Coordinates of N, CA and C in Angstrom, one line a residue:
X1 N 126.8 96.5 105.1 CA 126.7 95.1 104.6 C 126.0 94.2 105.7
X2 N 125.3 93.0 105.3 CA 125.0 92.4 106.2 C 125.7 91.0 106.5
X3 N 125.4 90.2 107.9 CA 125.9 88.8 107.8 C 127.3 89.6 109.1
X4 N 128.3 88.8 108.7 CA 129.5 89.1 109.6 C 130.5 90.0 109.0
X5 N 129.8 90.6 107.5 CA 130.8 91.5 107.0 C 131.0 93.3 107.5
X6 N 132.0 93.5 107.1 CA 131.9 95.0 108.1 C 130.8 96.0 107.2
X7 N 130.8 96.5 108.8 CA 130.0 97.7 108.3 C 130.2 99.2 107.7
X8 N 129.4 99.9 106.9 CA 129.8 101.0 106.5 C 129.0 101.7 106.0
X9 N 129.4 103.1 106.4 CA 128.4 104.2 105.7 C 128.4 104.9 105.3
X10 N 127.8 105.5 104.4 CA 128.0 106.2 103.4 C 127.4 107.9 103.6
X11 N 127.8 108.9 103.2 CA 127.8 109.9 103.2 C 127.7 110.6 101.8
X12 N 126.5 111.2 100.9 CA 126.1 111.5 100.2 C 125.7 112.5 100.1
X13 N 126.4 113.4 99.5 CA 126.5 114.9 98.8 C 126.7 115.2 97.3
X14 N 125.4 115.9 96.7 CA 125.3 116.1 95.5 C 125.5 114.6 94.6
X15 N 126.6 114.9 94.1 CA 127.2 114.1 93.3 C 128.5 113.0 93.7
X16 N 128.3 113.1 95.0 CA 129.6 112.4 95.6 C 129.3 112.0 96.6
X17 N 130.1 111.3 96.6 CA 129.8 110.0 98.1 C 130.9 109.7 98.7
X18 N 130.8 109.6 100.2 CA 132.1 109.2 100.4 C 131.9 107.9 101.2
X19 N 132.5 107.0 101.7 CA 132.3 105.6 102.7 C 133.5 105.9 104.3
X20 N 132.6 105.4 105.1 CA 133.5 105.2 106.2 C 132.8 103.9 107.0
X21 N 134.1 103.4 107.5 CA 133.9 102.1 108.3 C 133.3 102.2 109.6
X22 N 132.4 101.1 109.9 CA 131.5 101.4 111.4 C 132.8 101.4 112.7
X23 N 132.7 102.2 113.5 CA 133.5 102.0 114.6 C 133.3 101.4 115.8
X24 N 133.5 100.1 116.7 CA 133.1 99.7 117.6 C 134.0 99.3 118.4
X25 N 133.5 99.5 119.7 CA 135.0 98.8 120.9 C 134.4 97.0 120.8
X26 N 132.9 96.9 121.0 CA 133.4 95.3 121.1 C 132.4 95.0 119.3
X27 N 132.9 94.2 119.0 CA 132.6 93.8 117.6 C 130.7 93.0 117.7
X28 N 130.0 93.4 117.1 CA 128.3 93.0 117.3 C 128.1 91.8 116.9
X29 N 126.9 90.9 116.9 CA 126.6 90.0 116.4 C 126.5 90.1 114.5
X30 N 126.5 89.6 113.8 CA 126.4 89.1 112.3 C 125.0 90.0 112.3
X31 N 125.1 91.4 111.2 CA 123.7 92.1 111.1 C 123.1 91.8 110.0
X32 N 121.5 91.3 110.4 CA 120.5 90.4 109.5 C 119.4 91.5 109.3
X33 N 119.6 92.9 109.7 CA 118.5 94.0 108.8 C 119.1 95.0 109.3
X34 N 118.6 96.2 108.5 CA 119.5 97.6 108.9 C 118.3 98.7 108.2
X35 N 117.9 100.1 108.9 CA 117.4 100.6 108.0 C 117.5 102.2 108.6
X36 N 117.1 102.9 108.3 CA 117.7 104.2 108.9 C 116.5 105.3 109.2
X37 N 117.2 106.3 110.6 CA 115.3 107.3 110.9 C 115.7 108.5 110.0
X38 N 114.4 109.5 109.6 CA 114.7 110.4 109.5 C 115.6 111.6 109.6
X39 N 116.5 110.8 111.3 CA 116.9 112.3 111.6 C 118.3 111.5 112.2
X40 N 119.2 111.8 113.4 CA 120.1 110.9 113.0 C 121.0 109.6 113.3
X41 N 120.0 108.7 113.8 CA 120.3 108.0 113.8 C 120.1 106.5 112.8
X42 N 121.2 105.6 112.6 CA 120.7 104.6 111.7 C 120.4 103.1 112.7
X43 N 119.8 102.3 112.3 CA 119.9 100.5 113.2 C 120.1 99.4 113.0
X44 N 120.7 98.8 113.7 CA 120.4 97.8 112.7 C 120.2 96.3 113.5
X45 N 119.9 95.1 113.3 CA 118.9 94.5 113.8 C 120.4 93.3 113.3
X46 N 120.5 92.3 115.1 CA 121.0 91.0 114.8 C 120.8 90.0 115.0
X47 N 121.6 89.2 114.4 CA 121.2 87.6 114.5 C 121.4 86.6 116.3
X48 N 121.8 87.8 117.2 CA 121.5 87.4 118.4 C 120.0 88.0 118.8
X49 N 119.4 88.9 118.3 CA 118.2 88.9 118.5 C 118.4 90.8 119.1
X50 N 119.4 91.0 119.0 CA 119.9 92.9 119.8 C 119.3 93.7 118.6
X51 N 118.8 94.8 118.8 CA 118.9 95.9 117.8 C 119.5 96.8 118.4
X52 N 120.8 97.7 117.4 CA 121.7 98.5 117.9 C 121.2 100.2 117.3
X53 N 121.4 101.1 118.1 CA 121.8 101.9 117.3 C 122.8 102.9 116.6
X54 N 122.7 103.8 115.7 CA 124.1 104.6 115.5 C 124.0 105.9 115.0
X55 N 124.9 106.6 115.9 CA 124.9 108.3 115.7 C 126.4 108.0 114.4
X56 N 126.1 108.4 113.2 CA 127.6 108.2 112.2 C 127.6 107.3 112.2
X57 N 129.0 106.6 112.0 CA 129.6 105.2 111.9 C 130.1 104.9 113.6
X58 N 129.3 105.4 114.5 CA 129.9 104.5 115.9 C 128.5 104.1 116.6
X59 N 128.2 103.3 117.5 CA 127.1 103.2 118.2 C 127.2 104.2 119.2
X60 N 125.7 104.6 119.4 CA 125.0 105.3 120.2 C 124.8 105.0 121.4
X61 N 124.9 106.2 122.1 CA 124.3 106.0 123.7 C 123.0 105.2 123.9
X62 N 122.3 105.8 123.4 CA 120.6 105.6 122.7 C 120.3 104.2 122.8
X63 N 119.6 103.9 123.5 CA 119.5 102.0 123.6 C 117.8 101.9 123.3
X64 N 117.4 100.4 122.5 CA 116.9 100.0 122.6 C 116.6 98.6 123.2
X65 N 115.8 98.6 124.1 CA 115.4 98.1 125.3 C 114.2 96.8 124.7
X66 N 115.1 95.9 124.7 CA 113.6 94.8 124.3 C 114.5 93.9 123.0
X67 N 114.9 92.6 123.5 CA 115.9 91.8 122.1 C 114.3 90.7 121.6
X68 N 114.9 90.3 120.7 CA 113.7 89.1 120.3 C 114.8 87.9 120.1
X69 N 114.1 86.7 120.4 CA 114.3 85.5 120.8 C 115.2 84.9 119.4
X70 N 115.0 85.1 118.2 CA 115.8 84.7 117.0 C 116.2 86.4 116.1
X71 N 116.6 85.7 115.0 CA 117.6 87.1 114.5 C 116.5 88.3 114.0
X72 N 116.8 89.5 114.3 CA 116.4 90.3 113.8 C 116.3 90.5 111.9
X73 N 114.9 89.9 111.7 CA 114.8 89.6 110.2 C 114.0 90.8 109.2
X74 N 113.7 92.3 110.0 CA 113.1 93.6 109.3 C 113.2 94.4 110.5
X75 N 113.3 95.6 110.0 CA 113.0 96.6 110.7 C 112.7 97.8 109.9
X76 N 111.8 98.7 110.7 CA 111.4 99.9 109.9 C 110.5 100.4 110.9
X77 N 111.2 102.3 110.3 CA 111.0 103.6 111.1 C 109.6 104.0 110.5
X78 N 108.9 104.7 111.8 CA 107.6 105.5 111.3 C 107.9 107.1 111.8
X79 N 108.4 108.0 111.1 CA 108.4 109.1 111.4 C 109.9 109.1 112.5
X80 N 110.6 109.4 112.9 CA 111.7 109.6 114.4 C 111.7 108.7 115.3
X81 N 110.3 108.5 115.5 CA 110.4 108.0 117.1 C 109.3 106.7 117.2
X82 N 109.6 106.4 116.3 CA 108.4 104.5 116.3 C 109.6 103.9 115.2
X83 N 109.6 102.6 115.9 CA 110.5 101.7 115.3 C 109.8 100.1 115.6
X84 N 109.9 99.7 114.4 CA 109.6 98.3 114.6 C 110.4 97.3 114.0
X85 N 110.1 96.3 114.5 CA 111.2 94.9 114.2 C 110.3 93.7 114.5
X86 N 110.8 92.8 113.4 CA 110.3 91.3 113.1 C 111.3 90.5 113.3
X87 N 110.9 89.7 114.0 CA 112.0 88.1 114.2 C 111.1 86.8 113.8
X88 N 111.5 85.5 114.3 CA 110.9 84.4 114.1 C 110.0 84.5 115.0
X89 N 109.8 85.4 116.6 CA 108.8 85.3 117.3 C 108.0 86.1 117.7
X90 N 107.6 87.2 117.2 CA 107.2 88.6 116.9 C 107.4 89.9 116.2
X91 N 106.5 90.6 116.6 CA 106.6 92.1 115.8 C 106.9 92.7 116.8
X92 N 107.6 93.5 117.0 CA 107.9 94.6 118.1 C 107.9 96.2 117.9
X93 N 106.9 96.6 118.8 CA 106.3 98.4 118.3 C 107.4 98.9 119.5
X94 N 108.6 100.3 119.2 CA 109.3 100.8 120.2 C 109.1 102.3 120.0
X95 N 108.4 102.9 120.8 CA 108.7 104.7 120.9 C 110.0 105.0 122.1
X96 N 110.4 105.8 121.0 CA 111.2 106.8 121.6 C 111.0 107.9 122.7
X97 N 111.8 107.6 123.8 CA 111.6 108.2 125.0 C 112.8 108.9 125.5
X98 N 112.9 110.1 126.0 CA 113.9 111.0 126.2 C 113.8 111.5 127.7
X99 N 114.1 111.1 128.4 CA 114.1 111.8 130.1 C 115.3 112.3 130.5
X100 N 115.1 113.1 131.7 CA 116.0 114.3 132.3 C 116.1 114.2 133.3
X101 N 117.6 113.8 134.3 CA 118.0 113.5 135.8 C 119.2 114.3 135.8
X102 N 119.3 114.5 137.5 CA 120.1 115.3 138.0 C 121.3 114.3 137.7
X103 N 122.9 115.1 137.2 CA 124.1 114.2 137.8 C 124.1 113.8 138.4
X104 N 124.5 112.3 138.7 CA 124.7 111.7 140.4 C 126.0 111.8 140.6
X105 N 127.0 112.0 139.6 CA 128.3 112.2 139.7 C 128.4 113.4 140.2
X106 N 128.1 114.3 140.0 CA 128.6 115.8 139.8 C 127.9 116.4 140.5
X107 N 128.0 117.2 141.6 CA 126.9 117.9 142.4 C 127.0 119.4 141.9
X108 N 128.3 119.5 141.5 CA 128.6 121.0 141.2 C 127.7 121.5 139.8
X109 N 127.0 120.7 139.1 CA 126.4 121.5 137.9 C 124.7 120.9 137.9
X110 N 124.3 122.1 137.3 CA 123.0 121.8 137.6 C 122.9 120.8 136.1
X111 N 123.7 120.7 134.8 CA 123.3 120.3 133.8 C 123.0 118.9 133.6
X112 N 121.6 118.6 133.2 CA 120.9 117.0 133.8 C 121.7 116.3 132.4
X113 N 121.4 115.0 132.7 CA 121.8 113.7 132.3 C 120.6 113.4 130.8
X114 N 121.1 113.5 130.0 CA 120.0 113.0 129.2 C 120.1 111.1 128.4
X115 N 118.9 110.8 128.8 CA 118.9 109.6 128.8 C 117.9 109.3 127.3
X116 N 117.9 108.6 126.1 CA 117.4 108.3 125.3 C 117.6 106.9 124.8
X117 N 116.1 106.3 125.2 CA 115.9 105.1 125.1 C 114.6 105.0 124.0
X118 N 114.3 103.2 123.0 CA 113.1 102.9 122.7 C 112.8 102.1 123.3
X119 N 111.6 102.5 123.8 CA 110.7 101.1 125.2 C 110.0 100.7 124.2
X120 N 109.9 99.1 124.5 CA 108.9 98.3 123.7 C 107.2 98.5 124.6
X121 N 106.4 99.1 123.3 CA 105.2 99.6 123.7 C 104.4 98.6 123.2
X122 N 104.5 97.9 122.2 CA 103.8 96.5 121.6 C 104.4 95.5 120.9
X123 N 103.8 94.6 121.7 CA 104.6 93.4 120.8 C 103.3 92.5 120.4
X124 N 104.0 91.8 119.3 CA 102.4 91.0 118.8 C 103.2 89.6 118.5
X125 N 102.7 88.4 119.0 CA 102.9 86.9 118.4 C 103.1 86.2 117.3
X126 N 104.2 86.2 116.5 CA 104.3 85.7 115.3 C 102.9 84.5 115.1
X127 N 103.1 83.6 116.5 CA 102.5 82.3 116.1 C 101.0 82.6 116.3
X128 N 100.4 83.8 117.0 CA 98.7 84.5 117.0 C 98.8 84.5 115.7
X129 N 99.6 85.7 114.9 CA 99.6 86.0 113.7 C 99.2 84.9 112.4
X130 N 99.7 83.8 113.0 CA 99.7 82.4 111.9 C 98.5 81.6 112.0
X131 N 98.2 81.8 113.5 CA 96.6 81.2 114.0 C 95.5 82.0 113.1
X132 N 95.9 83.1 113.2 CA 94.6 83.8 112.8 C 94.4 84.1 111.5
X133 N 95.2 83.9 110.7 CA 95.1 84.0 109.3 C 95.4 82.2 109.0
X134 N 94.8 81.5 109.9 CA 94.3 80.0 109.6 C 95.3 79.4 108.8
X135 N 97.0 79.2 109.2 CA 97.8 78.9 108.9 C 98.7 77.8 109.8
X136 N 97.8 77.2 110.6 CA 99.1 76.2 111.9 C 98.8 75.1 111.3
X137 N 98.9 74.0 110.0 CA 99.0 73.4 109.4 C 100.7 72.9 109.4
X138 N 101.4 71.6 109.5 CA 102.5 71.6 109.6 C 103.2 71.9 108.4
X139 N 103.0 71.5 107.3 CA 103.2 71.7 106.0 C 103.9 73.3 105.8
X140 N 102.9 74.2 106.4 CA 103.4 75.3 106.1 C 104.4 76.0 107.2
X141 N 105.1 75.2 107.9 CA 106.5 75.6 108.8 C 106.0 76.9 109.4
X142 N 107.5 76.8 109.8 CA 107.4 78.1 111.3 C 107.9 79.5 110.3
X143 N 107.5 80.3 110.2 CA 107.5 81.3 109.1 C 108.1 82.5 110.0
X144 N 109.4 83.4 109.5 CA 109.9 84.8 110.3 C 109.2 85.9 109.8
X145 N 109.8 86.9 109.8 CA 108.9 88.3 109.1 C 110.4 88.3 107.9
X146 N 110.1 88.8 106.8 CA 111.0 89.1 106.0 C 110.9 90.9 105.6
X147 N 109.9 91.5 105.6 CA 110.0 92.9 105.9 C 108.7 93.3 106.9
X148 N 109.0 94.5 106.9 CA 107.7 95.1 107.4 C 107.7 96.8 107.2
X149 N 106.1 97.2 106.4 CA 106.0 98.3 106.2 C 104.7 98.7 107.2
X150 N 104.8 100.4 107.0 CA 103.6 100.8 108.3 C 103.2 102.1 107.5
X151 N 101.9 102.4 108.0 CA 101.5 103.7 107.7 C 101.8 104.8 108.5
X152 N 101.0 106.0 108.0 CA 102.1 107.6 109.0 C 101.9 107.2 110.1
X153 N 100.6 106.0 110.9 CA 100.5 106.7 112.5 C 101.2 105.2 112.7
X154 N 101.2 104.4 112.3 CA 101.8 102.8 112.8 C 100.7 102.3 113.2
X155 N 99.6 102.4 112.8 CA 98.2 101.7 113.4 C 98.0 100.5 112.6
X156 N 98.8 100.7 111.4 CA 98.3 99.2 110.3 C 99.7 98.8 109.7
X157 N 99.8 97.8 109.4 CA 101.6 97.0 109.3 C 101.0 96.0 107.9
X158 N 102.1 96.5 107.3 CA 102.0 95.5 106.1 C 102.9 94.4 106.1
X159 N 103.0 93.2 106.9 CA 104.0 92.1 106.6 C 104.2 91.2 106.0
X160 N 105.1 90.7 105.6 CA 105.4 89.9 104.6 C 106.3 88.4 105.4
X161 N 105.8 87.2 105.1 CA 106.3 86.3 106.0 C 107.4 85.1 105.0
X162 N 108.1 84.5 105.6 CA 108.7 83.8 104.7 C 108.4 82.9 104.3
X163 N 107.4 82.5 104.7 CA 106.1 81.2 103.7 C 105.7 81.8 102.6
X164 N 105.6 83.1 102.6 CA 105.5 83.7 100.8 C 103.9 83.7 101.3
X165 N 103.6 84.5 102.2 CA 102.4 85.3 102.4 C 102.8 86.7 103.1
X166 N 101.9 87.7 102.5 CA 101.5 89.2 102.8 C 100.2 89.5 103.5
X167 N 100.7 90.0 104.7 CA 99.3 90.2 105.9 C 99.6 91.4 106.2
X168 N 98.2 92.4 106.5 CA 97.4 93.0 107.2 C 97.6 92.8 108.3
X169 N 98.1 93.7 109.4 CA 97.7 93.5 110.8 C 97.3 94.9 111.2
X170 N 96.4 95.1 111.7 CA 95.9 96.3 113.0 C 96.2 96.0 114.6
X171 N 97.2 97.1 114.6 CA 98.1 97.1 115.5 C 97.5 96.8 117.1
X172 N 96.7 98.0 116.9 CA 95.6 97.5 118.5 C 95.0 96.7 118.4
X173 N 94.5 96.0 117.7 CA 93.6 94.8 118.2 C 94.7 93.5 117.7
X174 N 95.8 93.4 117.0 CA 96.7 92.3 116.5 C 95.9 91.3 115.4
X175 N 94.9 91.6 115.1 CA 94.1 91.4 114.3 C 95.0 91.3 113.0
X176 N 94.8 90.1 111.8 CA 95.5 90.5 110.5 C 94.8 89.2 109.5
X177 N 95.0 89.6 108.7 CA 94.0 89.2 107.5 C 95.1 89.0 105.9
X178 N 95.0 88.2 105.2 CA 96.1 87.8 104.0 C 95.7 88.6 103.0
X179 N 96.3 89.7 102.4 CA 96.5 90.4 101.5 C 96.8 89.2 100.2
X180 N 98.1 89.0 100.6 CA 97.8 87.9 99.1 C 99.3 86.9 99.7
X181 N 98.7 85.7 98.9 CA 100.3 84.9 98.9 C 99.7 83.8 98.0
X182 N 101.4 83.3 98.0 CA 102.1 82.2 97.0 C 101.2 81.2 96.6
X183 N 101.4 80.7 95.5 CA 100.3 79.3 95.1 C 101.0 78.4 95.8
X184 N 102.1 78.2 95.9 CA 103.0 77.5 96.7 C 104.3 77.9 97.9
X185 N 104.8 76.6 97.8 CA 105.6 76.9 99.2 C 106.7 76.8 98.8
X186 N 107.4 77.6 98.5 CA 109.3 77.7 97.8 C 110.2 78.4 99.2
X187 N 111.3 78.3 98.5 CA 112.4 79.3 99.2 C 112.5 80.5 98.8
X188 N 111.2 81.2 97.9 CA 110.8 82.6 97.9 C 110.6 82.9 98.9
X189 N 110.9 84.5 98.8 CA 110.2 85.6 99.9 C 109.3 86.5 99.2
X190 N 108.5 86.7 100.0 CA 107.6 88.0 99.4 C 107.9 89.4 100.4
X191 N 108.3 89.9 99.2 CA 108.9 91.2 100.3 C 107.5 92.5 99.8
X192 N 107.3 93.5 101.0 CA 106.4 94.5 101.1 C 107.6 96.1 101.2
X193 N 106.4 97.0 100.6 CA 106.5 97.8 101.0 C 105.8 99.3 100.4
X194 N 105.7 99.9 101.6 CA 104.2 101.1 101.8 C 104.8 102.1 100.5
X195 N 103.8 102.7 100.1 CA 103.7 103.7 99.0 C 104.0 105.1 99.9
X196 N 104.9 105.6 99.5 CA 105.4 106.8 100.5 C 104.4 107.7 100.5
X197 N 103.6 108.2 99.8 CA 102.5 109.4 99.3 C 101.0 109.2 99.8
X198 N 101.0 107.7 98.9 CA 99.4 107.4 99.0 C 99.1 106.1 99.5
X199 N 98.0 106.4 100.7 CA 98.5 105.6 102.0 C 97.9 104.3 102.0
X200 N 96.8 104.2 100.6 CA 96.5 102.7 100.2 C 96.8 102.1 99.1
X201 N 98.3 102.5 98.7 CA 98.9 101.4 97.9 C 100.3 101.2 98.3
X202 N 100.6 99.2 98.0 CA 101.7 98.8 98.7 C 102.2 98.2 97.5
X203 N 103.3 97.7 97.3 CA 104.4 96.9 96.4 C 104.8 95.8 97.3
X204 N 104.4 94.5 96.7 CA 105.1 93.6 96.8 C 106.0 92.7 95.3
X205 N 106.4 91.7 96.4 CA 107.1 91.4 95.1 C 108.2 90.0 95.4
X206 N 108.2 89.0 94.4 CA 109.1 87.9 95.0 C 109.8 87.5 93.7
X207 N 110.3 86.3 93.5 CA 110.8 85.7 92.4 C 110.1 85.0 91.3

């Protein structure tokens, strides 16, 4: 669930499903996106700006390294080990990094320490983003990300803003360009997302 309600997940076989409750020692911030990798871990993104993650229903050793300034408002996996997230003040690109140290506790065993983190590898400026697709007009307010989809390699991002516009961005240069948006300015969202197969068609979609 999202907001301050509990969490839970679900376990799905064949025809059956079962639910179990998230386990935590200290209780998280109110979660404002959630989405899950490949393999096994799930995340989920909060309204203090933390993204957590989770092996089952308990948090993970596994940290991601890098909060954003307002709540975590999208996230989404590229393949295992690329994760991104949208707030009110950026996009944030994280790979997955796995290193190997000797015990500092234990001298008696040679068996190393494994450490699994996502470092933030790119981040890009919501308010570049609004400059450059010729949007810093007051009228059209301070706009969050409401999803975000990517292609296989994460070189091109399909976002969707809460002004009820859909941008193009190219990841290395932060370059992005208006796919399409709203004749107007409502309390619609336009939400995105990538065509799993064929790598130049997207769905969007609002009220």
């Amino acid at each position: 669930g999202k907001g301050n309600a509990g969490i839970k997940f679900w376990n799905i076989m064949g025809k059956n499903a079962s639910c179990g409750d998230a386990e935590y020692a200290i209780t998280p911030a109110g979660i404002t996106a959630v989405t899950s990798t490949n393999s096994k871990y799930s995340c989920t993104g909060h309204e203090d700006g933390t993204i957590v993650m989770w092996e089952g229903n308990t948090i993970s050793d596994a940290k991601v390294v890098g909060n954003h300034n307002g709540a975590v408002s999208a996230l989404a996996y590229v393949g295992t080990d690329i994760l991104i997230s949208g707030s009110t003040d950026s996009i944030k690109l994280f790979k997955k990094t796995v290193t190997e140290e000797k015990n500092k506790n234990d001298s008696t065993t040679d068996i190393p320490v494994i450490t699994i983190e996502w470092i933030l590898t790119k981040e890009i400026s919501l308010l570049d983003i609004v400059k450059t697709i010729g949007r810093t007009y007051e009228s059209y307010g301070s706009p969050s990300v409401t999803s975000i989809a990517s292609d296989k390699y994460s070189k091109r991002l399909l976002v969707s803003l809460s002004s009820n516009v859909l941008v193009e961005i190219n990841v290395s240069s932060a370059a992005a360009s208006i796919i399409t948006e709203g004749t107007r300015k409502t309390d619609d969202t336009v939400l995105s997302l990538a065509h799993p197969t064929e790598e130049f068609t997207i769905v969007s979609l609002s009220k």
